[in-house]
Amino acid sequence: MPSEERLQRYADLALRVGLNLQEGQPLVLSGSAESRPLLRALARGAYRMGARAVVVDLHDPVLGRIGLEEVREAYLDEVPDWFVQARVHAVDAGAALLSLADEDPFLLRGVDPARLARRMQAAARVRRPYLERVGAHKVNWLALGAATPAWARAVFPELDPEEATERLWEAIFGTVRLDLPDPEAAWRDHVAGLEARAAALNRARFAALIFEGPGTELRVGLAERHVWKSAVAQAQNGVRFVPNLPTEEVFTAPDPERVEGVVTSTRPLNVAGTLVEGIRVVFADGRAVEVEAERGREALAAVLETDAAAVRLGEVALVETPNPVFDTGRLFLNTLYDENASSHLAFGRAYPDTLGIREGDDAALTAAGGNASTVHLDWMVGSPEVDVWGERADGTRVPLMKQGRWVNAAR
Ligand code: ZN
Ligand code: ZN
């Protein structure tokens, strides 16, 4: 376990540069029981920053798995909304939200996929009023990593549990630049760089992006109304915040009907406990018409069968490599980290704000040319061997990334 002082430093950084908790703002913290030391540091930091109240939602992921396995068939599609209502109420009362990403990536390994799918759909239905508020940035919120023994075991299977947990904490701290002399200044700088990059891409108004690398020759048409977004978000309560720590990406909405060519994944992907490796997808008219994987294809195929739009893209993100997440050389088996290791694509749903509209209106999302699927699955396609071009409407190409690095300074 990191020292109390180091945990406090991490908590304070997250509350300041991530969540940007305001004087007098209530806070809802959530995480697993194993993350108590960090939750305590966050509560302490929050009160010192002037939090009005800190409410902690402590859960045990294993209990969730027990419910999934044991509940009778007849009740499988019923998920009570009591707890969701409490969250909705908190958001409507102006509370900031901080959720820890600390789960065991293999928690659901071996669970009957049909039961899992039904349960997840039921949970998604019940959680919708809450997720819509979060997606629409009604309040400032943050997803933050916390090393737990079960997660660490999955990331460092070769180490003994205690050492693995220690190593995972160090990796997490590295990704947020915690050990730089002034991590807060480093973050302000980093975030400003990402914002400048997104602004430059918005000025360029490319019609498409071209990816070229080993096993990849892909044209991703961009939605006509696409907006490039970066790490920074503006909540409806007026607070500017950075919803993910770490964050290395700028991202936008592809045109779900204009993606052509072949693309090969550059990193494995954890899909509900199954490791999917060596993904190769052929796109025609925006549809994934051939989907292969060296390992774990069924898990990927199951996601793509969720609805008709799941086989089309909803996000394209550019991430410079190397970067502090990539540099760890590890697969975290958690999207918060792995998607920030390299450029990525997502099957399924688009972020409405990448089309200039607010979360919660699927008809508007579709009308704006975005993907309104219910799933969103990120997979990594960038590396120091992949080049990216921007293509204008007249077909001329501008180099954006060479061997994983931005070609021009954004500022
Ligand atoms: Zn992304
Ligand atoms: Zn994504």
Coordinates of C-alpha atoms and ligand atoms in Angstrom, one line a residue:
M1 CA 0.0 0.0 0.0
P2 CA 1.4 3.5 -0.8
S3 CA 2.0 5.7 2.2
E4 CA -0.9 7.8 3.5
E5 CA 0.9 10.9 2.3
R6 CA 1.3 9.6 -1.3
L7 CA -2.4 8.6 -1.4
Q8 CA -3.4 12.0 -0.1
R9 CA -1.2 13.7 -2.8
Y10 CA -3.0 11.5 -5.4
A11 CA -6.4 12.3 -4.0
D12 CA -5.8 16.0 -3.8
L13 CA -4.5 16.1 -7.4
A14 CA -7.6 14.3 -8.6
L15 CA -10.0 16.6 -6.7
R16 CA -8.3 19.7 -8.1
V17 CA -7.2 19.0 -11.7
G18 CA -9.8 16.3 -12.4
L19 CA -13.1 16.9 -10.5
N20 CA -12.5 20.6 -9.7
L21 CA -14.6 20.3 -6.6
Q22 CA -16.2 23.6 -5.7
E23 CA -16.5 25.3 -2.3
G24 CA -19.8 24.2 -0.7
Q25 CA -20.4 21.4 -3.3
P26 CA -21.6 18.0 -2.0
L27 CA -19.7 15.0 -3.2
V28 CA -20.7 11.3 -3.9
L29 CA -17.7 9.0 -3.8
S30 CA -18.0 5.4 -5.0
G31 CA -15.6 2.5 -5.0
S32 CA -15.1 -1.0 -3.8
A33 CA -14.5 -1.8 -0.1
E34 CA -10.9 -2.6 -1.0
S35 CA -10.3 1.0 -1.9
R36 CA -11.1 2.4 1.5
P37 CA -7.7 4.0 2.1
L38 CA -8.1 6.1 -1.1
L39 CA -11.7 6.9 -0.4
R40 CA -10.7 8.2 3.0
A41 CA -8.0 10.4 1.5
L42 CA -10.5 11.7 -1.0
A43 CA -13.1 12.5 1.7
R44 CA -10.4 14.2 3.8
G45 CA -9.2 16.2 0.7
A46 CA -12.8 17.1 -0.3
Y47 CA -13.7 18.4 3.2
R48 CA -10.5 20.5 3.2
M49 CA -11.5 21.9 -0.2
G50 CA -14.8 23.0 1.3
A51 CA -17.1 20.1 0.5
R52 CA -20.6 20.5 2.1
A53 CA -21.0 16.8 2.5
V54 CA -19.3 13.6 1.4
V55 CA -21.4 10.5 0.9
V56 CA -19.7 7.3 0.1
D57 CA -21.2 4.4 -1.9
L58 CA -19.1 1.4 -0.9
H59 CA -19.7 -1.8 -2.8
D60 CA -18.4 -5.3 -3.2
P61 CA -18.1 -6.4 -6.8
V62 CA -18.2 -10.1 -5.8
L63 CA -21.7 -9.5 -4.4
G64 CA -22.8 -8.3 -7.8
R65 CA -21.5 -11.5 -9.4
I66 CA -23.3 -13.6 -6.8
G67 CA -26.6 -11.9 -7.7
L68 CA -25.9 -12.5 -11.4
E69 CA -25.3 -16.2 -10.9
E70 CA -27.9 -17.0 -8.3
V71 CA -31.0 -14.9 -8.9
R72 CA -33.9 -16.9 -10.3
E73 CA -34.5 -16.7 -14.1
A74 CA -37.9 -15.0 -13.4
Y75 CA -36.2 -12.0 -11.7
L76 CA -33.1 -11.8 -13.9
D77 CA -34.5 -8.8 -15.8
E78 CA -35.4 -6.9 -12.7
V79 CA -32.9 -4.5 -11.3
P80 CA -34.3 -2.3 -8.5
D81 CA -34.0 1.4 -9.2
W82 CA -33.8 2.5 -5.5
F83 CA -30.1 3.1 -5.6
V84 CA -30.2 4.7 -9.0
Q85 CA -32.8 7.1 -7.7
A86 CA -30.5 8.2 -4.8
R87 CA -27.8 9.0 -7.4
V88 CA -30.2 10.9 -9.6
H89 CA -31.4 12.9 -6.5
A90 CA -27.8 13.7 -5.6
V91 CA -27.0 15.0 -9.1
D92 CA -30.1 17.0 -9.1
A93 CA -29.0 18.5 -5.8
G94 CA -25.8 19.6 -7.4
A95 CA -23.4 16.9 -6.0
A96 CA -20.1 16.2 -7.8
L97 CA -19.5 12.6 -8.6
L98 CA -16.2 10.7 -8.2
S99 CA -16.2 7.0 -9.1
L100 CA -13.2 4.7 -8.6
A101 CA -12.1 2.4 -11.4
D102 CA -10.9 -0.5 -9.3
E103 CA -12.6 -3.6 -10.4
D104 CA -11.2 -7.0 -11.1
P105 CA -11.1 -7.2 -14.9
F106 CA -11.8 -10.9 -14.8
L107 CA -14.6 -10.7 -12.3
L108 CA -17.2 -11.9 -14.8
R109 CA -15.1 -14.6 -16.3
G110 CA -17.1 -17.8 -16.6
V111 CA -20.5 -16.2 -16.0
D112 CA -23.2 -17.4 -18.4
P113 CA -23.1 -14.8 -21.3
A114 CA -26.8 -15.0 -21.9
R115 CA -27.6 -14.2 -18.3
L116 CA -25.0 -11.5 -18.2
A117 CA -26.4 -9.9 -21.4
R118 CA -29.9 -9.8 -19.9
R119 CA -28.7 -8.5 -16.6
M120 CA -26.7 -5.8 -18.3
Q121 CA -29.6 -4.7 -20.4
A122 CA -31.8 -4.5 -17.4
A123 CA -29.2 -2.5 -15.4
A124 CA -28.7 -0.1 -18.4
R125 CA -32.4 0.6 -18.5
V126 CA -32.6 1.3 -14.8
R127 CA -29.4 3.4 -14.8
R128 CA -30.5 5.5 -17.8
P129 CA -31.8 8.6 -16.0
Y130 CA -28.5 8.7 -14.1
L131 CA -26.2 8.0 -17.0
E132 CA -28.0 10.6 -19.1
R133 CA -27.2 13.2 -16.5
V134 CA -23.6 12.2 -16.3
G135 CA -23.3 12.1 -20.1
A136 CA -24.8 15.5 -20.4
H137 CA -22.3 16.8 -17.8
K138 CA -25.1 18.0 -15.5
V139 CA -22.4 18.2 -12.8
N140 CA -18.6 17.8 -12.7
W141 CA -17.6 14.2 -12.4
L142 CA -14.5 12.0 -12.4
A143 CA -13.4 8.4 -13.1
L144 CA -10.2 7.7 -11.2
G145 CA -8.1 4.5 -10.9
A146 CA -7.4 2.7 -7.6
A147 CA -5.2 -0.4 -7.4
T148 CA -6.9 -3.4 -5.8
P149 CA -5.3 -6.9 -5.2
A150 CA -7.7 -8.6 -7.7
W151 CA -7.0 -6.0 -10.4
A152 CA -3.3 -6.1 -9.7
R153 CA -3.2 -9.9 -10.0
A154 CA -4.7 -9.7 -13.5
V155 CA -2.2 -7.0 -14.6
F156 CA 0.9 -8.6 -13.0
P157 CA 0.1 -12.3 -12.9
E158 CA 3.9 -13.1 -12.5
L159 CA 4.2 -11.3 -9.1
D160 CA 3.1 -12.2 -5.7
P161 CA -0.1 -10.3 -4.7
E162 CA 1.4 -7.7 -2.5
E163 CA 4.1 -6.8 -4.9
A164 CA 1.6 -6.8 -7.8
T165 CA -0.6 -4.3 -5.9
E166 CA 2.4 -2.1 -5.2
R167 CA 3.4 -2.1 -8.9
L168 CA -0.1 -1.3 -10.0
W169 CA -0.2 1.7 -7.7
E170 CA 3.1 2.9 -9.1
A171 CA 1.9 2.5 -12.6
I172 CA -1.3 4.5 -11.8
F173 CA 0.7 7.3 -10.2
G174 CA 3.0 7.4 -13.2
T175 CA 0.1 7.9 -15.6
V176 CA -1.1 11.0 -13.7
R177 CA 2.5 12.4 -13.5
L178 CA 2.2 12.4 -9.7
D179 CA 6.0 12.4 -9.1
L180 CA 6.8 15.5 -11.2
P181 CA 7.9 18.4 -9.0
D182 CA 4.6 20.2 -9.7
P183 CA 2.0 17.7 -11.0
E184 CA -0.7 20.3 -10.9
A185 CA 1.2 22.6 -13.2
A186 CA 2.1 19.7 -15.4
W187 CA -1.6 18.8 -15.8
R188 CA -2.6 22.3 -16.6
D189 CA 0.0 22.3 -19.3
H190 CA -0.9 18.9 -20.6
V191 CA -4.6 19.7 -20.7
A192 CA -3.9 23.0 -22.5
G193 CA -1.9 21.1 -25.1
L194 CA -4.8 18.7 -25.7
E195 CA -7.2 21.6 -26.0
A196 CA -5.0 23.4 -28.5
R197 CA -4.8 20.2 -30.5
A198 CA -8.6 19.8 -30.6
A199 CA -9.0 23.4 -31.6
A200 CA -6.5 23.0 -34.5
L201 CA -8.4 20.0 -35.8
N202 CA -11.7 21.8 -35.5
R203 CA -10.3 24.6 -37.7
A204 CA -9.0 22.1 -40.2
R205 CA -12.5 20.5 -40.8
F206 CA -11.1 17.3 -42.3
A207 CA -13.5 15.1 -44.2
A208 CA -11.7 11.9 -43.3
L209 CA -8.7 10.5 -41.4
I210 CA -6.4 7.9 -43.0
F211 CA -4.6 5.3 -40.8
E212 CA -1.7 3.4 -42.3
G213 CA 0.5 0.9 -40.5
P214 CA 1.1 -2.9 -40.3
G215 CA -2.1 -4.6 -41.3
T216 CA -3.9 -1.2 -41.4
E217 CA -5.1 0.8 -44.4
L218 CA -8.2 2.5 -43.2
R219 CA -10.2 5.6 -44.2
V220 CA -12.5 6.9 -41.5
G221 CA -15.0 9.5 -42.8
L222 CA -15.7 12.1 -40.2
A223 CA -19.3 13.2 -39.6
E224 CA -20.1 16.4 -41.4
R225 CA -21.0 18.1 -38.1
H226 CA -18.1 16.5 -36.1
V227 CA -16.5 18.4 -33.2
W228 CA -13.1 17.5 -31.8
K229 CA -13.2 17.2 -28.0
S230 CA -10.3 16.9 -25.5
A231 CA -9.9 16.2 -21.9
V232 CA -11.7 19.2 -20.7
A233 CA -15.4 19.4 -20.2
Q234 CA -17.7 22.2 -19.2
A235 CA -20.5 21.1 -16.8
Q236 CA -24.0 22.6 -16.9
N237 CA -23.2 23.9 -13.4
G238 CA -20.5 26.0 -15.0
V239 CA -17.5 24.1 -13.7
R240 CA -14.7 23.1 -16.0
F241 CA -13.4 19.7 -15.2
V242 CA -11.4 16.8 -16.6
P243 CA -13.6 13.7 -16.4
N244 CA -10.9 11.1 -16.8
L245 CA -7.6 10.8 -15.1
P246 CA -5.4 9.9 -17.0
T247 CA -6.4 11.3 -20.3
E248 CA -4.3 11.6 -23.5
E249 CA -6.8 11.7 -26.3
V250 CA -8.5 14.1 -28.6
F251 CA -11.6 12.5 -30.1
T252 CA -14.5 13.0 -32.5
A253 CA -17.4 11.4 -34.3
P254 CA -16.9 9.4 -37.4
D255 CA -19.5 9.1 -40.1
P256 CA -21.0 5.7 -39.3
E257 CA -21.6 5.1 -43.0
R258 CA -18.2 6.2 -44.5
V259 CA -15.5 3.9 -43.1
E260 CA -13.6 1.8 -45.6
G261 CA -10.6 -0.5 -45.5
V262 CA -8.9 -2.8 -43.1
V263 CA -7.6 -2.2 -39.6
T264 CA -5.6 -4.3 -37.2
S265 CA -5.6 -3.8 -33.4
T266 CA -2.3 -2.9 -31.8
R267 CA -3.2 -4.0 -28.2
P268 CA -5.3 -6.7 -26.7
L269 CA -8.7 -5.8 -25.3
N270 CA -10.6 -7.0 -22.3
V271 CA -14.3 -7.7 -23.1
A272 CA -16.2 -8.9 -20.0
G273 CA -13.3 -11.0 -18.8
T274 CA -12.2 -12.3 -22.1
L275 CA -9.0 -11.1 -23.6
V276 CA -9.5 -10.3 -27.3
E277 CA -6.2 -10.2 -29.3
G278 CA -5.1 -9.6 -32.9
I279 CA -8.4 -8.1 -34.0
R280 CA -8.6 -7.5 -37.8
V281 CA -11.7 -5.8 -39.2
V282 CA -12.7 -5.0 -42.8
F283 CA -15.1 -2.1 -43.2
A284 CA -17.3 -1.4 -46.2
D285 CA -19.8 1.5 -46.3
G286 CA -19.1 2.0 -42.6
R287 CA -20.1 -1.6 -41.6
A288 CA -17.6 -4.1 -40.1
V289 CA -18.2 -6.8 -42.8
E290 CA -15.3 -9.1 -41.6
V291 CA -14.3 -9.4 -38.0
E292 CA -11.4 -11.7 -37.1
A293 CA -9.4 -12.1 -33.9
E294 CA -6.5 -14.4 -33.0
R295 CA -8.1 -14.9 -29.6
G296 CA -11.4 -14.2 -28.0
R297 CA -13.4 -13.5 -31.2
E298 CA -16.7 -14.7 -29.6
A299 CA -16.6 -12.1 -26.9
L300 CA -16.2 -9.3 -29.5
A301 CA -18.8 -10.8 -31.8
A302 CA -21.3 -10.9 -28.9
V303 CA -20.9 -7.1 -28.4
L304 CA -21.3 -6.4 -32.1
E305 CA -24.6 -8.3 -32.1
T306 CA -26.1 -6.1 -29.5
D307 CA -27.9 -4.0 -32.0
A308 CA -27.7 -3.0 -35.7
A309 CA -25.5 0.0 -35.1
A310 CA -22.9 -1.8 -33.0
V311 CA -21.0 -2.9 -36.1
R312 CA -20.4 0.7 -37.1
L313 CA -18.0 3.2 -35.5
G314 CA -19.0 5.9 -33.0
E315 CA -15.6 7.4 -32.0
V316 CA -12.2 8.0 -33.5
A317 CA -9.5 9.2 -31.1
L318 CA -6.0 10.3 -31.7
V319 CA -3.4 9.6 -28.9
E320 CA 0.3 10.4 -29.2
T321 CA 2.6 7.5 -28.5
P322 CA 4.7 7.2 -26.4
N323 CA 3.0 8.8 -23.5
P324 CA 2.9 8.1 -19.7
V325 CA 0.2 5.4 -20.1
F326 CA 2.0 3.7 -23.1
D327 CA 5.3 4.0 -21.3
T328 CA 4.2 1.7 -18.5
G329 CA 4.4 -1.1 -21.2
R330 CA 1.5 -2.8 -19.5
L331 CA -2.0 -3.7 -20.4
F332 CA -4.2 -2.4 -17.6
L333 CA -7.3 -4.4 -18.7
N334 CA -9.3 -1.3 -17.9
T335 CA -10.5 1.1 -20.6
L336 CA -9.8 4.2 -18.6
Y337 CA -6.1 3.4 -19.0
D338 CA -5.8 1.2 -22.1
E339 CA -7.7 3.6 -24.4
N340 CA -5.2 6.3 -23.4
A341 CA -2.2 4.2 -24.5
S342 CA -2.8 4.8 -28.2
S343 CA -5.1 6.0 -30.9
H344 CA -8.4 4.1 -30.8
L345 CA -11.7 3.5 -32.5
A346 CA -15.0 2.6 -30.8
F347 CA -17.7 0.4 -32.1
G348 CA -21.2 1.7 -31.3
R349 CA -22.4 4.8 -29.7
A350 CA -21.0 8.3 -30.5
Y351 CA -20.6 10.9 -27.8
P352 CA -23.3 13.4 -28.6
D353 CA -21.1 16.3 -27.7
T354 CA -18.8 15.3 -30.6
L355 CA -21.7 16.2 -32.8
G356 CA -22.6 19.4 -31.0
I357 CA -25.6 18.0 -29.2
R358 CA -26.5 17.0 -25.6
E359 CA -26.8 13.5 -24.3
G360 CA -30.4 12.1 -23.9
D361 CA -32.0 12.6 -27.3
D362 CA -31.3 9.6 -29.6
A363 CA -33.4 11.0 -32.4
A364 CA -31.3 14.2 -32.5
L365 CA -28.1 12.1 -32.3
T366 CA -29.1 10.1 -35.4
A367 CA -30.3 13.2 -37.2
A368 CA -26.9 14.8 -36.6
G369 CA -25.3 11.8 -38.3
G370 CA -24.1 10.0 -35.2
N371 CA -24.2 6.4 -34.1
A372 CA -27.0 5.8 -31.5
S373 CA -26.1 2.2 -30.6
T374 CA -26.5 1.2 -27.0
V375 CA -22.9 -0.1 -26.8
H376 CA -19.6 1.7 -26.9
L377 CA -16.5 -0.5 -27.2
D378 CA -13.0 1.1 -27.6
W379 CA -10.2 -0.8 -29.2
M380 CA -6.7 0.3 -29.8
V381 CA -5.3 0.8 -33.4
G382 CA -2.4 3.3 -32.9
S383 CA 1.3 2.6 -32.2
P384 CA 4.6 4.1 -33.0
E385 CA 4.3 2.2 -36.3
V386 CA 1.1 3.9 -37.4
D387 CA 0.8 7.1 -39.5
V388 CA -2.3 9.2 -39.6
W389 CA -3.4 11.7 -42.3
G390 CA -6.2 14.2 -42.4
E391 CA -8.0 14.3 -45.8
R392 CA -9.8 17.4 -47.0
A393 CA -13.0 17.3 -49.0
D394 CA -11.0 17.8 -52.2
G395 CA -8.9 14.7 -51.5
T396 CA -5.7 16.4 -50.5
R397 CA -3.9 14.9 -47.5
V398 CA -2.1 16.5 -44.6
P399 CA 0.2 14.4 -42.4
L400 CA -1.1 14.5 -38.8
M401 CA 0.9 11.7 -37.0
K402 CA 4.1 10.1 -38.1
Q403 CA 5.2 7.0 -36.3
G404 CA 2.7 7.7 -33.5
R405 CA 3.8 11.4 -32.9
W406 CA 2.1 14.6 -33.9
V407 CA 3.7 16.1 -37.0
N408 CA 3.1 19.8 -36.1
A409 CA 3.0 21.6 -32.7
A410 CA -0.6 22.6 -31.9
R411 CA 0.5 25.8 -30.2
Ligands
ZN1 ZN -11.7 7.7 -26.4
ZN2 ZN -14.5 5.6 -26.2

